[in-house]
C-alpha cells in the first residue's frame, strides 16, 4: 500500500501503464516499419530508459548536452541532441562525440561553421526544419540557408549530413484526430519537397519527426525513417484532451496532501504548487465556464488511481499552494489529511519539477539531475 | 569576468543588488518599529540567509517542513512554517519542534485538533486569515471557526496562540501604489476587527502580514507587529511592473545562450525554457499588442546587467526552448553564440527551477534541495 503512506508532495508512477505506453509505440513502429528513436526528455531516467531497451530500442533522442552525458553514462551509445547546437558547449560536445555516436541539430550557418572549425570527432548533422510551428527550425522554403549549411557540412571531414527533422508542436494546440492529421500532412508535404530537392545529392538522407499527437494517433508516415516522440511515455491531461490517449493511459500523478477545506467556495487546498506541478495550464470548459486549469483531480487507491473526477480541477497554483475547485456534489470526497491525486497538464514539466517518481512497488526512481 | 564564460543555462545573482534589497527592507522595519520576519522561500539558501542575519534578522519564515529543516540545520532557531499545517507530516514537525522554536499555521479545526492530539513539543500557532485574496486563510468574518480553533489551542498545553497572519496576494494583480494601498487598507481593517474581538482574551496576540508589494511600497503598518515579505530579496519583472521596485533592483537574471536567429520573425532562440525560467507569464503591452510575456531581455556585462531592452521579450517557452521577440531596431544586438540576460517574471519560481546561483564574484551558491 505504498501510496497511502505519502506525507509530502510525491510524483507517483504506475509502471504498468508506462510500460504499456512504451510497448504500444514500439509495436506500432514495428508494424509500420518506422524506426523509433524516442525522446527521453520526459522521463529523464535510466530505469525508464531500460524499459525502452527491452522493447528493442537502441537509439535515443535528448534535449541537452547534460542529458546526453547522463544517458551515455547509462550505456546508450547512439544519441541525438534534439536542440539547436549550442556552440558555447563545444568542449563537452567534443568529449561526448569521442565516446558515442552523436547526432546534432543545426539550424544556422554560423553554427555549422563553428562545428566544422571546432569539432574534433565525427558527428552526424540533422537540419531541423519547420513547416508552420514557428518555434525553431529553418522554414522549409528557405532553401538557400539549407544549402549553405550543407556546404559547410560537406567541407568538413568530421561532419556528415544525416537528414531533416521536423517537430510539429502546433498539434498541441488542436483537438481531435482530423485536426492533428491536417497538420501532420502539412509536415509530410514540406518534408517531401525537401527530400525531392536533396535526394540526388544525398541519397541516404533520412526524414524524422516527433510530436506525440501525430505519433500516437496516426498511421501514415510515408517517407519517414524514424519518429522521435517523448511525452507518450507518461502522457498527461493535454494529450488526453487532444485525443492522443485516454485518461487511463496517463502514467504519472501528483500526490498532494489536503491541508484545508473552504466550504464557502467548494475549494480544497493541497500541498502541491507551481514548484511541484509546474505553472503549465490549459484552457478547459469547467463548471465555472472556460478557465485555466492546472491539473485534474482523481482518487488514489492501492498503487493506482481512477479517472478524473467530473467537474473538479486545480484552479490556481502559487509556489507551494494548489487550490482545487470541487464539483458541489463531490465536495465531501476529501477531508483534511487525505491525499489527492492530480493528473498533470504537462507531465514533462511536472516530472522535471519533481526530480523522481514513486512507483506502485514502493520503489523510488530518481531522475537525472541537470541542476548544477 | 565570470558571466562571460557561461555555457549552459545559469541563474546569475548580483550580490550587491541583493544585499541592498535586504538592507533597505531591514532599515525600513527599524525606522517604522515593525519586526522583520522574512520569508526565505524565494532564495532557499543559507548563504543568502546569512546576509539577513548580518542586518539583525533573527526570526524567519519558510513554506514547508523540508525548508524549515534546512534552515534549522543552518543555525536558525525561530522558524515559522507559513503554510497550513500538513498533519501527515507530524513526525517531522515533532522532531523539528524539539530543537527550534517553531510556529505553525492553522486554518481548520481538524488540524488544530490533530496538533493538540499528536504534537509532543511546544509550538506557537498562527491563524491565517483572509480579507479578500481567496487562496487560503479563514475569511475574517467566519469567526466561529476561529473560535473553535482557539478552543482547541487553549485546551492543549503544548500549543499557544501567537496571533493572526494575512497574505494579501491579490496585490500582485494590481498596478501602482494607490491600488496596492487600497488592498493593504482592506487587510489592515480586517485584522483590526479581529484584534479588537480577541485582544481581551489574548492581550499579546500579534498581527503579521507578508506580501512584497505592500511591504515594499507602503509605510502604514499600524497595529502590525511584524512583516514577512520574501520576494523583495531578488524582486522580478512582476514586482517592477506593480511598482514595488525599479528594474535595477532585480538581483537575478537568467543567462541563456543564443542558438538560432530567425530574421523573418525578428526572433532569437535561446537555451532557457520552462524548466529554467518556469512557465510563469504576465500579460504585458508589447509591440505586438497585449501578450503573455515570460521574461524581459537585457545585455550582460562583466558581473552585471542593464535595463530591459525596449520592445524585446520572451514570447514563448517550451521545455528547453525560449523564443525571444526582438524589437526590429535591436534585432542585430545578439548573434549566435552570444549570451543573453532574461529578467524573470517570477524570481521565486525561476530560482526554484535552477537550484542555485552564480554570483558576480564567480562563486556558485547552491540552494537547498527539497527534491527527494
XYZ file of C-alpha atoms in Angstrom:
744
model
C 0.000 0.000 0.000
C 2.784 2.429 -0.791
C 0.713 5.389 -1.960
C -1.174 5.597 1.312
C 1.909 6.457 3.372
C 2.646 9.636 1.459
C 3.333 12.699 3.554
C 4.960 15.326 1.308
C 4.336 16.094 -2.410
C 5.270 12.980 -4.398
C 5.025 12.130 -8.081
C 3.566 8.655 -8.487
C 4.426 6.452 -11.449
C 2.361 3.469 -12.442
C 4.996 1.321 -14.142
C 2.469 -0.986 -15.798
C 0.708 1.901 -17.536
C 4.073 3.384 -18.506
C 5.427 0.129 -19.909
C 2.208 -0.419 -21.850
C 2.635 3.044 -23.397
C 6.184 2.171 -24.435
C 5.179 -1.217 -25.819
C 2.254 0.232 -27.789
C 4.513 2.743 -29.544
C 7.272 0.184 -30.157
C 4.774 -2.317 -31.585
C 3.273 0.332 -33.828
C 6.679 1.280 -35.211
C 7.487 -2.375 -35.924
C 4.118 -2.807 -37.617
C 4.578 0.287 -39.784
C 8.258 -0.340 -40.480
C 9.238 3.019 -38.996
C 12.218 3.423 -36.677
C 11.634 4.507 -33.062
C 14.227 6.918 -31.719
C 12.330 8.054 -28.595
C 12.849 11.362 -26.905
C 13.951 10.834 -23.298
C 13.361 14.413 -22.097
C 10.060 13.485 -20.466
C 11.209 10.754 -18.083
C 14.946 11.644 -17.798
C 15.588 8.332 -16.092
C 17.908 5.440 -16.881
C 15.490 2.993 -15.240
C 12.657 4.067 -17.543
C 15.177 4.052 -20.393
C 15.815 0.367 -19.752
C 12.152 -0.399 -20.379
C 12.627 1.031 -23.886
C 15.720 -1.123 -24.349
C 13.617 -4.182 -23.513
C 11.330 -3.244 -26.417
C 14.266 -3.228 -28.808
C 15.049 0.498 -28.812
C 18.741 1.206 -29.444
C 18.883 4.878 -30.392
C 17.603 7.772 -28.342
C 16.907 11.482 -28.520
C 17.553 14.026 -25.757
C 17.275 17.799 -25.399
C 20.571 18.921 -23.851
C 24.231 18.038 -23.558
C 23.843 17.210 -19.871
C 21.027 14.768 -20.679
C 23.136 13.205 -23.427
C 26.019 12.730 -20.977
C 23.691 11.145 -18.415
C 22.329 8.576 -20.878
C 25.792 7.924 -22.332
C 26.902 7.088 -18.787
C 23.922 4.731 -18.601
C 25.177 2.808 -21.632
C 23.348 4.400 -24.577
C 25.745 4.870 -27.492
C 23.609 6.423 -30.241
C 22.251 9.744 -29.094
C 20.697 12.731 -30.849
C 20.624 16.085 -29.096
C 17.382 17.468 -30.499
C 18.085 21.102 -29.731
C 19.934 23.555 -31.993
C 23.580 23.058 -31.135
C 24.917 25.489 -28.545
C 28.401 26.343 -29.761
C 29.413 27.548 -26.290
C 29.241 23.901 -25.163
C 31.788 22.693 -27.710
C 34.178 21.186 -25.144
C 31.505 18.896 -23.758
C 30.196 18.084 -27.238
C 33.711 17.113 -28.292
C 34.176 14.849 -25.277
C 30.850 13.161 -25.840
C 31.401 12.710 -29.584
C 34.569 10.818 -28.726
C 32.671 8.119 -26.849
C 29.237 7.781 -28.517
C 27.679 8.116 -31.945
C 26.361 11.651 -31.654
C 23.872 13.488 -33.846
C 23.401 17.242 -33.566
C 20.760 19.687 -34.721
C 21.904 22.606 -36.841
C 19.659 25.476 -37.890
C 22.117 28.272 -38.667
C 25.061 28.667 -40.997
C 27.080 30.117 -38.116
C 26.764 27.007 -36.001
C 27.561 24.742 -38.976
C 30.768 26.712 -39.491
C 31.575 26.558 -35.769
C 31.144 22.789 -35.789
C 33.321 22.432 -38.878
C 36.046 24.517 -37.243
C 35.940 23.367 -33.617
C 34.715 19.787 -33.612
C 37.446 17.153 -33.412
C 35.330 13.991 -33.621
C 32.805 12.636 -36.090
C 29.164 13.652 -35.688
C 26.074 13.410 -37.827
C 24.244 16.621 -38.541
C 20.476 16.858 -38.672
C 18.954 20.007 -40.107
C 15.821 20.967 -38.225
C 13.136 22.415 -40.452
C 9.770 23.993 -39.830
C 6.542 23.748 -41.788
C 4.388 26.030 -39.670
C 5.054 25.613 -35.950
C 7.229 28.703 -35.719
C 9.359 27.753 -32.717
C 12.614 26.601 -34.238
C 13.879 25.027 -37.437
C 14.517 26.577 -40.818
C 11.289 27.335 -42.684
C 11.120 24.655 -45.396
C 11.071 27.243 -48.178
C 14.288 28.998 -47.106
C 16.453 26.561 -49.022
C 19.363 28.935 -49.532
C 20.123 28.666 -45.795
C 19.879 24.877 -46.007
C 22.250 24.926 -48.998
C 24.822 26.989 -47.114
C 24.650 24.676 -44.099
C 25.071 21.649 -46.368
C 28.062 23.365 -47.958
C 29.700 23.773 -44.536
C 28.911 20.161 -43.625
C 30.291 18.777 -46.883
C 33.501 20.755 -46.475
C 34.204 19.327 -43.013
C 35.527 15.761 -42.934
C 34.221 15.080 -39.417
C 30.629 16.138 -40.291
C 28.146 14.061 -42.241
C 24.603 15.009 -43.197
C 22.008 12.710 -41.644
C 18.778 14.292 -42.840
C 15.897 16.527 -41.838
C 13.891 16.665 -38.644
C 10.603 18.430 -38.043
C 8.699 18.952 -34.783
C 5.075 19.898 -35.421
C 4.450 21.267 -31.936
C 1.301 23.045 -33.089
C -0.543 19.707 -32.924
C -0.698 20.516 -29.193
C -2.982 23.437 -29.955
C -5.677 21.461 -31.780
C -8.192 18.814 -30.742
C -9.098 15.540 -32.406
C -7.544 13.176 -34.916
C -8.571 15.037 -38.076
C -7.014 18.325 -36.963
C -3.797 16.562 -35.964
C -3.813 14.708 -39.310
C -4.138 18.012 -41.201
C -1.041 19.426 -39.523
C 0.797 16.136 -39.976
C 0.024 16.188 -43.695
C 1.454 19.703 -43.905
C 4.633 18.424 -42.197
C 4.926 15.427 -44.531
C 4.399 17.616 -47.605
C 7.085 20.048 -46.512
C 9.489 17.209 -45.853
C 8.718 15.548 -49.217
C 9.581 18.748 -51.069
C 12.921 18.848 -49.265
C 13.587 15.181 -49.912
C 12.870 15.587 -53.610
C 15.209 18.550 -53.801
C 18.117 16.946 -51.968
C 17.848 13.185 -52.595
C 20.060 13.176 -55.695
C 22.964 14.706 -53.814
C 22.206 12.906 -50.544
C 20.591 9.585 -51.457
C 20.726 8.319 -47.857
C 19.127 11.349 -46.222
C 16.598 10.405 -43.580
C 13.423 12.157 -42.516
C 12.294 12.141 -38.901
C 9.610 13.857 -36.898
C 8.483 13.824 -33.376
C 5.281 15.189 -31.843
C 3.356 12.797 -29.588
C -0.128 13.583 -31.004
C 0.830 12.646 -34.595
C 2.903 9.660 -33.493
C 0.155 8.347 -31.194
C -2.917 8.908 -33.343
C -1.805 8.490 -36.940
C -0.547 5.647 -39.128
C 0.670 7.494 -42.215
C 4.423 8.004 -42.020
C 5.215 7.738 -45.719
C 8.842 8.564 -46.323
C 9.585 8.931 -42.610
C 12.569 6.861 -41.493
C 12.005 7.262 -37.762
C 9.860 9.019 -35.204
C 11.047 10.683 -32.008
C 8.085 11.194 -29.658
C 8.715 11.633 -25.947
C 5.655 12.600 -23.940
C 3.760 9.369 -24.771
C 5.801 7.548 -22.130
C 3.657 9.207 -19.460
C 1.003 11.149 -21.387
C -0.983 13.830 -19.484
C -4.188 15.855 -19.452
C -3.095 17.804 -22.533
C -2.621 14.621 -24.567
C -5.892 13.127 -23.332
C -7.663 16.333 -24.344
C -6.076 16.352 -27.804
C -7.066 12.722 -28.211
C -3.604 11.095 -28.179
C -4.560 8.823 -25.272
C -7.295 8.051 -22.794
C -7.095 9.233 -19.192
C -6.281 5.696 -18.097
C -3.067 5.848 -20.173
C -1.662 8.649 -18.011
C 1.199 7.025 -16.088
C 2.054 9.760 -13.553
C 0.010 11.569 -10.959
C 0.982 14.115 -8.339
C 0.034 13.060 -4.808
C -0.896 16.046 -2.648
C -1.993 16.286 0.986
C -5.218 18.123 1.779
C -4.390 20.872 4.275
C -7.563 22.937 4.239
C -11.176 22.927 3.141
C -13.097 26.079 2.294
C -16.809 25.199 2.152
C -17.877 28.715 1.165
C -16.053 28.275 -2.159
C -16.260 24.454 -2.568
C -12.473 24.507 -2.550
C -9.781 22.383 -1.024
C -6.203 23.476 -0.507
C -3.425 20.967 -1.104
C 0.330 20.955 -0.746
C 1.276 20.871 -4.436
C 2.000 24.147 -6.132
C 3.893 25.615 -9.050
C 7.222 24.156 -7.898
C 5.688 20.656 -7.947
C 3.220 20.696 -10.854
C 4.839 23.485 -12.874
C 2.815 26.516 -13.848
C 1.567 24.913 -17.068
C -2.162 25.381 -17.571
C -4.665 24.699 -20.294
C -7.950 26.391 -21.103
C -10.775 23.991 -20.341
C -14.512 24.207 -20.038
C -15.375 23.911 -16.331
C -18.468 24.333 -14.163
C -17.360 27.951 -13.835
C -17.017 28.500 -17.587
C -13.785 28.409 -19.586
C -10.866 28.535 -17.165
C -7.114 27.996 -16.965
C -6.752 24.544 -15.432
C -3.535 23.364 -13.732
C -4.497 19.716 -13.263
C -7.440 17.359 -12.927
C -8.355 15.507 -9.748
C -8.559 11.791 -9.083
C -8.746 9.451 -6.136
C -5.733 7.351 -5.216
C -6.027 3.745 -4.165
C -3.509 0.982 -3.506
C -0.882 1.635 -6.153
C -3.192 3.092 -8.761
C -5.671 5.861 -9.418
C -9.007 6.445 -11.042
C -10.419 8.572 -13.831
C -10.608 12.337 -13.260
C -13.470 13.395 -11.022
C -16.069 15.209 -13.105
C -16.119 18.950 -12.510
C -13.052 19.065 -10.222
C -9.838 20.860 -11.188
C -6.834 22.786 -9.895
C -7.871 26.380 -10.483
C -4.742 28.119 -9.175
C -1.219 27.346 -8.076
C 1.237 29.520 -6.218
C 4.693 28.436 -5.093
C 3.564 25.611 -2.776
C -0.225 26.010 -2.769
C -2.673 24.270 -5.063
C -6.327 25.277 -4.937
C -8.786 22.677 -6.123
C -12.280 23.698 -7.118
C -14.603 20.764 -6.434
C -17.878 19.960 -8.049
C -20.541 20.665 -5.412
C -21.786 17.077 -5.479
C -18.267 15.761 -4.810
C -17.224 18.331 -2.221
C -17.310 15.812 0.619
C -14.971 13.390 -1.182
C -11.850 14.640 0.586
C -11.165 15.751 4.139
C -8.171 17.399 5.792
C -5.356 14.842 5.978
C -6.380 12.927 2.834
C -4.108 12.530 -0.163
C -5.497 13.667 -3.510
C -4.224 12.716 -6.969
C -3.574 15.462 -9.524
C -3.254 14.436 -13.159
C -0.706 16.842 -14.640
C -1.461 19.162 -17.530
C 2.064 18.636 -18.880
C 3.899 15.617 -17.495
C 7.334 16.618 -18.896
C 7.370 19.767 -16.765
C 5.865 18.138 -13.670
C 8.460 15.358 -13.822
C 11.256 17.881 -14.231
C 9.976 19.835 -11.219
C 9.834 16.740 -9.019
C 13.083 15.019 -9.986
C 11.830 11.455 -9.453
C 8.966 9.007 -9.085
C 7.497 6.678 -6.508
C 6.228 3.514 -8.172
C 3.336 1.270 -7.171
C 6.006 -1.198 -5.981
C 7.144 1.413 -3.463
C 10.430 1.934 -5.300
C 11.761 5.436 -5.776
C 13.189 6.191 -9.226
C 15.440 9.224 -9.193
C 15.713 11.184 -12.439
C 18.936 12.688 -13.725
C 19.882 15.923 -12.010
C 20.689 18.599 -14.577
C 20.926 21.220 -11.854
C 24.478 22.196 -11.092
C 34.671 38.277 -15.962
C 32.676 35.339 -14.686
C 29.458 35.882 -16.601
C 31.216 35.760 -19.958
C 32.311 32.129 -19.595
C 28.776 30.799 -19.306
C 27.972 27.812 -21.485
C 24.734 26.262 -20.176
C 21.665 27.951 -18.628
C 22.769 29.706 -15.443
C 20.959 31.908 -12.958
C 23.093 34.935 -12.158
C 22.895 36.691 -8.815
C 24.213 40.182 -8.258
C 25.026 40.052 -4.554
C 25.341 43.825 -4.191
C 21.837 44.423 -5.519
C 20.509 41.587 -3.370
C 22.188 42.845 -0.192
C 20.922 46.366 -0.881
C 17.374 44.959 -1.152
C 17.797 43.215 2.203
C 19.274 46.284 3.862
C 16.546 48.586 2.526
C 13.806 46.381 3.998
C 15.647 45.900 7.302
C 16.250 49.650 7.622
C 12.616 50.399 6.869
C 11.422 47.998 9.545
C 13.774 49.568 12.108
C 12.583 53.029 11.126
C 8.905 52.051 11.420
C 9.371 49.933 14.533
C 7.972 46.851 12.807
C 9.561 43.437 13.157
C 11.069 41.735 10.087
C 10.471 38.004 9.905
C 11.453 37.474 6.252
C 10.164 34.668 4.100
C 13.060 32.556 2.835
C 11.123 30.645 0.162
C 12.451 32.872 -2.620
C 16.191 32.348 -2.139
C 16.177 28.999 -0.254
C 19.850 29.464 0.554
C 21.767 29.552 3.818
C 24.375 31.872 2.272
C 21.717 34.435 1.376
C 20.155 33.812 4.782
C 23.404 34.913 6.400
C 23.094 38.316 4.734
C 19.808 38.761 6.591
C 21.497 37.770 9.832
C 24.045 40.500 9.272
C 21.156 43.003 9.146
C 19.939 41.843 12.536
C 17.272 39.380 11.446
C 16.783 36.557 13.943
C 13.434 35.009 13.031
C 12.480 33.587 9.673
C 9.500 32.284 7.712
C 9.512 29.319 5.328
C 6.901 27.453 3.292
C 7.493 23.757 4.012
C 8.791 21.371 6.621
C 11.777 20.459 4.452
C 12.709 24.144 4.160
C 12.341 24.571 7.913
C 14.666 21.601 8.495
C 17.235 23.013 6.082
C 17.353 26.399 7.820
C 17.316 24.783 11.266
C 20.410 22.846 10.171
C 21.913 26.186 9.110
C 21.512 27.542 12.648
C 18.172 29.382 12.585
C 16.207 28.631 15.748
C 12.987 30.628 15.386
C 11.089 29.451 12.335
C 7.519 29.862 11.099
C 6.168 27.442 8.517
C 3.808 29.759 6.639
C 1.698 27.056 5.067
C -1.387 25.424 6.605
C -0.005 22.594 8.691
C 0.042 19.242 6.908
C -0.938 16.749 9.584
C 0.568 13.876 7.587
C 3.994 15.365 8.349
C 3.530 15.196 12.114
C 6.635 13.066 12.768
C 8.915 15.607 11.154
C 7.083 18.507 12.790
C 7.551 16.847 16.176
C 11.270 16.340 15.592
C 11.739 19.916 14.492
C 9.681 21.359 17.354
C 12.049 19.602 19.729
C 15.054 21.538 18.506
C 13.795 25.004 17.429
C 11.120 27.495 18.359
C 8.505 26.560 15.793
C 5.394 28.429 14.711
C 2.724 26.743 12.606
C -0.194 27.964 10.516
C -3.617 26.571 11.303
C -6.722 27.225 9.223
C -9.012 24.319 10.101
C -10.482 22.960 13.294
C -9.423 19.442 12.228
C -5.752 20.343 12.069
C -5.920 22.208 15.398
C -7.326 19.050 16.974
C -4.662 16.895 15.278
C -1.936 19.158 16.646
C -3.435 19.058 20.120
C -3.564 15.261 19.999
C -0.340 14.347 18.203
C 2.170 17.062 18.951
C 4.613 16.288 21.747
C 6.566 19.564 21.859
C 5.650 23.192 22.324
C 4.710 25.215 19.247
C 3.106 28.557 18.637
C 0.014 28.603 16.476
C -0.717 31.341 13.978
C -4.179 31.502 12.494
C -4.064 32.515 8.865
C -6.932 34.742 7.832
C -8.101 36.159 4.553
C -9.610 39.542 3.750
C -10.192 39.052 0.035
C -7.343 37.141 -1.641
C -9.226 33.851 -1.710
C -6.283 31.454 -1.717
C -6.039 30.306 1.855
C -6.806 31.530 5.335
C -10.094 31.760 7.169
C -12.290 34.585 5.849
C -12.089 37.258 8.584
C -15.843 37.200 9.125
C -16.049 33.448 9.825
C -15.229 33.919 13.497
C -16.980 30.763 14.684
C -14.229 28.704 13.017
C -11.583 30.903 14.617
C -13.295 30.442 17.990
C -13.262 26.660 17.633
C -9.592 26.642 16.674
C -8.774 28.860 19.654
C -10.728 26.444 21.841
C -8.572 23.536 20.644
C -5.390 25.569 21.152
C -6.336 26.678 24.654
C -7.142 23.088 25.641
C -3.717 21.785 24.597
C -0.847 22.580 26.976
C 1.794 22.361 24.226
C 0.011 24.877 21.962
C -0.038 28.626 22.424
C -1.801 31.191 20.273
C 0.609 33.611 18.624
C -1.755 35.715 16.542
C -3.132 36.285 13.057
C -1.372 36.307 9.714
C -2.695 37.591 6.406
C -1.186 37.315 2.934
C -2.744 39.799 0.522
C -1.557 38.049 -2.627
C -4.008 39.989 -4.754
C -1.665 42.985 -4.615
C 0.171 41.071 -7.375
C -2.780 41.625 -9.660
C -2.859 45.414 -9.438
C -0.535 48.184 -10.582
C 0.707 51.238 -8.711
C 1.000 52.387 -5.134
C -2.576 53.563 -4.685
C -4.104 50.252 -5.776
C -1.733 48.334 -3.515
C -2.555 50.725 -0.661
C -6.286 50.122 -1.151
C -5.849 46.368 -0.754
C -3.475 46.870 2.156
C -6.043 49.050 3.906
C -8.616 46.307 3.459
C -6.160 43.837 5.050
C -5.415 46.169 7.973
C -9.121 46.782 8.568
C -9.890 43.063 8.611
C -7.039 42.437 11.023
C -8.121 45.326 13.288
C -11.591 43.872 13.627
C -10.090 40.554 14.674
C -7.688 42.198 17.091
C -10.490 44.157 18.710
C -12.556 40.995 19.066
C -9.810 38.846 20.570
C -7.466 41.239 22.403
C -9.214 40.970 25.759
C -8.773 37.193 25.849
C -5.373 37.249 24.134
C -3.693 40.543 25.069
C -0.373 39.504 23.490
C -1.754 38.429 20.118
C 0.369 39.642 17.243
C -0.619 40.646 13.738
C 1.629 39.919 10.776
C 1.341 40.168 7.032
C 3.547 39.459 4.145
C 3.125 40.485 0.505
C 6.138 42.155 -1.104
C 4.201 44.954 -2.862
C 2.655 46.279 0.387
C 5.860 45.786 2.371
C 7.999 47.498 -0.284
C 5.792 50.426 -1.216
C 3.878 51.381 1.909
C 4.713 52.852 5.314
C 1.469 52.334 7.194
C 1.682 49.212 9.330
C -0.475 50.366 12.238
C -1.022 47.524 14.635
C 1.241 45.175 12.685
C 3.886 43.503 14.851
C 5.960 42.115 12.018
C 6.078 41.707 8.270
C 7.079 38.573 6.363
C 7.882 39.514 2.745
C 10.064 37.175 0.679
C 10.286 38.084 -2.980
C 11.907 41.505 -2.304
C 15.259 39.761 -1.804
C 15.516 39.362 -5.595
C 12.455 41.187 -6.991
C 11.468 40.471 -10.612
C 9.585 41.821 -13.620
C 6.241 41.349 -11.859
C 7.340 43.489 -8.904
C 8.849 46.151 -11.159
C 5.581 46.276 -13.095
C 3.490 46.581 -9.923
C 5.816 49.336 -8.748
C 7.477 47.584 -5.800
C 10.958 48.190 -7.231
C 12.806 49.543 -10.204
C 14.314 47.232 -12.808
C 17.769 47.945 -11.414
C 16.691 46.389 -8.094
C 16.204 42.965 -9.711
C 19.030 40.828 -8.319
C 18.772 37.709 -10.505
C 18.873 37.186 -14.238
C 18.822 34.028 -16.322
C 21.805 33.726 -18.660
C 20.888 31.976 -21.900
C 22.948 31.083 -24.969
C 21.707 32.212 -28.367
C 21.411 29.110 -30.559
C 19.468 30.440 -33.510
C 18.295 33.616 -35.198
C 15.155 33.812 -37.308
C 15.256 37.093 -39.268
C 11.858 36.535 -40.895
C 10.220 36.835 -37.453
C 12.768 39.096 -35.685
C 13.216 36.264 -33.227
C 16.119 34.661 -31.479
C 16.097 31.226 -29.933
C 17.911 30.679 -26.652
C 18.633 27.736 -24.403
C 16.395 28.691 -21.476
C 12.925 27.213 -21.374
C 10.151 26.321 -18.975
C 12.419 24.099 -16.858
C 14.789 27.038 -16.314
C 12.549 30.123 -16.159
C 9.338 28.356 -15.065
C 6.202 28.765 -17.120
C 5.124 31.902 -15.256
C 3.974 34.641 -17.592
C 2.391 38.035 -17.262
C 0.200 39.979 -19.640
C 2.120 42.967 -20.927
C 1.682 45.505 -23.662
C 4.232 44.692 -26.383
C 4.976 45.839 -29.928
C 2.633 43.030 -30.974
C -0.214 44.120 -28.679
C -1.049 42.630 -25.286
C 0.815 39.340 -24.928
C 1.810 36.742 -22.347
C 5.432 37.567 -21.555
C 7.834 35.034 -19.981
C 10.734 37.399 -19.333
C 12.344 40.643 -20.424
C 15.687 40.875 -22.183
C 18.865 42.623 -21.115
C 22.511 42.680 -22.031
C 25.054 41.099 -19.711
C 28.385 42.688 -18.972
C 31.195 41.936 -16.531
C 29.300 40.800 -13.471
C 26.210 42.905 -14.007
C 23.406 43.634 -16.435
C 21.499 46.537 -17.866
C 17.902 47.720 -18.013
C 15.461 45.692 -20.118
C 15.789 46.313 -23.838
C 12.738 48.231 -25.050
C 10.340 46.110 -27.079
C 12.140 42.772 -26.513
C 10.585 39.882 -24.588
C 10.366 36.113 -24.263
C 7.190 35.310 -26.148
C 7.133 31.532 -25.652
C 8.866 28.825 -23.687
C 8.771 25.093 -24.159
C 10.756 22.576 -22.115
C 14.236 23.851 -23.048
C 13.481 26.469 -25.727
C 12.957 30.162 -25.160
C 11.845 32.320 -28.067
C 12.685 35.991 -27.814
C 10.835 38.502 -29.935
C 13.173 41.413 -30.590
C 12.313 44.972 -31.409
C 13.184 45.452 -35.085
C 15.656 48.229 -34.307
C 17.508 45.979 -31.841
C 17.417 42.773 -33.858
C 21.146 42.892 -34.582
C 22.068 43.169 -30.891
C 22.682 39.438 -30.461
C 24.300 36.830 -32.688
C 24.518 33.040 -32.458
C 26.891 32.160 -29.621
C 26.117 35.254 -27.523
C 24.731 35.066 -24.013
C 21.504 36.984 -23.350
C 20.119 38.021 -19.970
C 16.465 37.251 -19.171
C 14.881 39.112 -16.269
C 12.441 36.627 -14.736
C 8.721 37.266 -14.449
C 8.663 35.498 -11.076
C 12.047 35.064 -9.426
C 10.819 32.621 -6.740
C 9.883 30.058 -9.385
C 12.926 30.667 -11.576
C 15.221 30.218 -8.576
C 13.437 27.025 -7.576
C 13.800 25.686 -11.124
C 17.516 26.413 -11.240
C 18.568 25.284 -7.768
C 21.406 27.783 -7.373
C 23.107 30.998 -8.397
C 26.354 32.149 -9.938
C 27.461 35.437 -8.368
C 29.415 38.287 -9.910
C 32.380 37.033 -7.833
C 32.237 33.770 -9.771
C 31.041 31.859 -6.708
C 28.290 29.296 -7.068
C 25.640 29.354 -4.324
C 23.690 26.121 -4.192
C 20.124 26.326 -2.858
C 18.569 23.738 -0.604
C 17.406 20.632 -2.444
C 13.839 19.789 -1.477
C 13.695 17.103 -4.144
C 13.917 13.645 -2.681
